[in-house]
C-alpha atoms as one frame of an Amber mdcrd trajectory, in Angstrom:
protein
 -27.553  13.055  13.812 -29.042  10.122  15.800 -27.021   7.183  16.956 -28.996
   4.981  14.482 -28.446   7.299  11.407 -24.799   7.375  12.416 -24.475   3.563
  12.452 -26.272   3.486   9.045 -23.728   5.762   7.480 -20.901   3.588   8.982
 -22.198   0.300   7.400 -19.694  -0.931   4.815 -22.476  -1.084   2.107 -23.401
   2.622   2.674 -19.937   3.919   1.916 -19.845   4.944  -1.813 -16.628   4.989
  -3.745 -16.062   7.468  -6.635 -13.197   9.508  -8.273 -12.780  12.882  -6.543
 -13.091  15.719  -9.033 -13.768  18.973  -7.118 -11.267  21.045  -5.261 -13.442
  20.826  -2.126 -13.001  16.936  -2.298  -9.237  17.226  -2.631  -9.066  19.647
   0.333 -11.007  16.917   2.414  -8.221  14.573   1.456  -5.756  16.913   2.831
  -7.622  17.398   5.998  -7.998  13.579   6.322  -4.127  13.159   6.029  -3.636
  15.488   8.972  -6.139  13.565  10.964  -4.866  10.105  10.191  -1.074  10.801
  10.492  -0.737  13.954  12.531   1.549  15.329   9.879   3.039  18.724  10.152
   1.994  21.002   7.327   5.350  20.715   5.597   4.731  16.913   5.260   1.102
  17.221   3.752   0.462  16.344   0.271  -1.233  19.603  -0.940  -4.462  20.212
  -2.749  -2.511  20.994  -6.020  -1.007  17.550  -6.090  -4.223  15.966  -5.876
  -5.530  18.167  -8.691  -2.320  17.258 -10.804  -2.816  13.500 -10.100  -6.353
  13.474 -11.243  -5.426  15.339 -14.626  -2.287  13.387 -15.570  -3.597   9.988
 -15.493  -3.369   9.152 -11.693  -6.235   8.378  -9.353  -7.917  10.261  -6.399
 -10.673   7.703  -5.334 -12.777   8.663  -2.337 -14.853   6.824   0.094 -17.938
   8.772   1.189 -20.426   8.302   3.913 -23.317  10.516   2.613 -21.242  13.587
   1.595 -18.419  13.206   3.997 -15.047  11.847   2.822 -13.974   9.056   5.161
 -11.194   7.492   3.010  -9.168   8.003  -0.078  -6.521   6.376  -2.246  -4.071
   8.535  -4.307  -1.907   7.325  -7.132   0.277   8.978  -9.672   1.752   7.530
 -12.956   5.146   6.368 -13.087   7.604   4.799 -15.636  10.204   2.145 -15.501
  11.785   0.107 -18.206   9.863   1.948 -20.776   6.769   0.993 -19.226   4.181
   2.974 -17.390   2.561   1.827 -14.063   0.654   3.410 -11.154   2.291   4.316
  -7.976  -0.267   4.311  -5.128   1.291   6.877  -2.928  -1.286   7.254  -0.061
  -4.330   5.504   1.273  -6.142   6.911   4.325  -9.214   5.700   6.306 -10.810
   7.722   9.182 -10.361   5.976  12.526 -13.937   5.052  13.094 -14.280   3.549
   9.637 -11.385   1.108  10.029 -11.690  -2.615  10.192 -14.740  -2.578   7.856
 -12.883  -3.456   4.672 -12.812   0.071   3.309  -9.063   0.055   2.695  -9.315
  -3.152   0.640 -12.292  -1.778  -1.369 -10.200   1.309  -2.211  -7.465  -0.803
  -3.469  -9.801  -2.936  -5.509 -11.378   0.189  -6.981  -7.777   1.321  -8.020
  -7.271  -2.140  -9.624 -10.496  -2.037 -11.496  -9.674   1.508 -12.948  -6.038
   0.502 -13.708  -7.075  -2.483 -15.683  -9.614  -0.562 -17.596  -6.829   1.779
 -18.694  -4.431  -1.241 -19.478  -2.133  -0.834 -16.590  -0.239  -4.048 -15.644
   1.305  -3.024 -12.435   0.381  -0.910  -9.339   3.214  -0.225  -6.618   3.270
   1.308  -3.324   5.438   1.413  -0.327   4.476   0.353   3.119   6.247   0.245
   6.480   7.255  -3.500   7.281   6.725  -2.942  10.900   3.014  -2.370  10.464
   1.595  -5.850  10.734  -1.953  -5.316   9.776  -0.942  -3.289   6.676   1.535
  -5.940   5.516  -1.075  -8.700   5.900  -3.616  -6.737   3.866  -1.095  -5.993
   1.114   0.344  -9.694   0.699  -2.405 -11.916   1.877  -5.563 -10.038   0.992
  -4.364  -8.276  -2.148  -1.766 -10.713  -3.553   1.263  -8.115  -3.703   4.705
  -9.372  -3.807   7.811  -7.689  -2.333  11.302  -7.671  -3.919  12.705  -4.354
  -2.813  13.402  -2.516   0.359  14.348   1.213   0.739  16.131   2.767   3.552
  14.679   5.797   5.102  12.849   6.559   1.875  11.098   9.828   3.053  13.563
  11.036   5.537  12.491  11.646   9.106   8.629  11.849   9.417   6.797  14.448
  11.525   4.165  11.600  11.973   3.990  10.441  15.724   3.024   7.086  14.013
   6.567   6.711  12.758   7.951   6.868  16.375  10.988   8.869  15.232  12.325
   5.943  13.395  13.802   6.044   9.783  11.207   5.664   7.187  12.246   2.348
   5.896   9.713   0.774   3.367   9.026  -2.303   1.421   7.857  -1.816  -2.080
   4.771  -3.739  -2.834   4.269  -4.928  -6.550   0.715  -5.573  -7.386   0.752
  -7.353 -10.893  -2.854  -6.637 -11.541  -3.738  -9.441 -13.956  -1.210 -11.968
 -12.765  -2.398 -15.580 -12.007  -1.504 -15.119  -8.384  -3.733 -12.012  -8.044
  -6.592 -13.346 -10.015  -6.520 -16.686  -8.308  -6.621 -14.945  -4.948  -9.385
 -12.253  -5.663 -11.554 -14.322  -7.956 -11.188 -17.851  -6.424  -9.911 -17.099
  -2.825  -6.949 -19.413  -3.768  -3.361 -18.596  -2.654  -0.440 -20.179  -4.726
   1.771 -22.438  -2.791   5.531 -21.832  -2.704   8.462 -23.169  -0.545   9.328
 -20.861   2.370  13.224 -20.305   2.383  13.360 -17.431   4.799  11.171 -15.903
   7.609  11.338 -12.400   8.831   9.344 -11.736  12.162   7.801  -8.590  13.542
   6.762  -8.727  17.239   3.116  -7.670  17.959   4.497  -5.149  20.506   6.222
  -3.146  17.856   3.492  -0.502  17.679   3.628  -0.067  21.593   7.520   0.289
  21.467   7.321   2.981  18.777   4.932   5.205  20.670   6.886   4.715  23.987
  10.116   6.896  24.163  11.351   4.417  26.761  11.009   1.487  24.677  11.741
   3.062  21.205  15.258   1.555  21.007  13.517  -2.000  21.110  11.661  -0.929
  17.930  14.687   0.425  16.333  16.686  -2.700  17.020  13.862  -4.693  15.260
  13.874  -2.293  12.409  17.592  -2.340  11.897  17.935  -6.175  12.266  14.921
  -6.791   9.671  16.315  -4.319   7.420  19.488  -6.265   6.972  17.679  -9.524
   6.648  15.536  -8.048   3.807  18.408  -6.569   1.976  20.377  -9.743   2.059
  17.384 -11.939   1.104  16.391  -9.671  -1.896  20.067  -9.711  -3.048  19.743
 -13.569  -3.241  16.637 -13.447  -5.547  14.177 -14.184  -2.689  10.740 -12.314
  -2.627   7.896 -12.053  -0.244   4.912 -14.223  -1.125   3.107 -14.842   2.083
   2.512 -13.382   5.360   1.307 -15.033   8.694   0.064 -13.768  12.057   0.074
 -15.909  15.093  -2.249 -16.133  17.952  -0.255 -13.457  19.909  -0.384 -11.119
  16.993   3.221 -11.301  15.842   3.686 -11.027  12.044   5.926 -12.929   9.713
   6.962 -12.290   6.277   7.452 -15.541   4.206   9.976 -15.447   1.496  10.599
 -17.874  -1.373  11.285 -17.919  -5.120   8.637 -17.135  -7.757   6.817 -19.752
  -9.771   5.258 -17.085 -12.043   7.062 -14.375 -14.186   6.471 -11.220 -12.671
   7.629  -8.683 -15.293   6.018  -6.337 -17.923   4.567  -8.495 -20.508   6.602
  -7.219 -23.569   8.851  -4.498 -24.626   7.095  -1.203 -25.514   6.508  -0.728
 -29.203   8.588   1.779 -30.965   7.569   3.844 -33.856   9.837   3.544 -36.919
  10.737   6.887 -38.317  10.478   7.151 -42.188  11.504   9.841 -44.612   9.249
  10.982 -47.411
């Protein structure tokens, strides 16, 4: 392939999004996992899980450059408080296709499909030490964070985790909330009073990858863990995220002005005897 043809396939508008349906497409998702995270085979989501997700109301949405899978988003249905929602378990983008907005496009495709099927909520977990991902989730998509899980997946085989516990924030994306609609449709962010700031240094990725500096990353993770758990126990939530000129990231926590809950109790059928 010529350089010109390669650049044309990498242009954002040339990447087509569609639901994955074929086993060959699911296998491409497995291969992309291995490429992006460097997982050991035991940590890979297998082809069968992608098949199941596509059959039971989940989503496997792929981004294709020509016939080549260059990104995907996987979700599975969940249930809480008698309501169903979608849990977006994994999103991957091939290295040379990053910073082109493909991750955001995949999330928006998930949202459009979810709204069509009357879902109110999509959730996913993310590493609070990953600055770029946190910024996308909160500032570009409008997710909020009210929960923090300690070492959710156990120790990971991915070198990107830097041998740290897999602590995760839980992103709540209330798909039709005013916050999300104002952001996506109007480009407007709701104001709130910041009561707490939790900062992640820009050097964290370098520290995680360097065995000699990994203790610095671990110290930040443990200190921030305590701050998140304490703040959430006091009813605070993440509503904003900032990055400064040095690349440091800051979670901005405050109190909600909007009600972020399921719209109503699920309807119950009344049994009758005839």
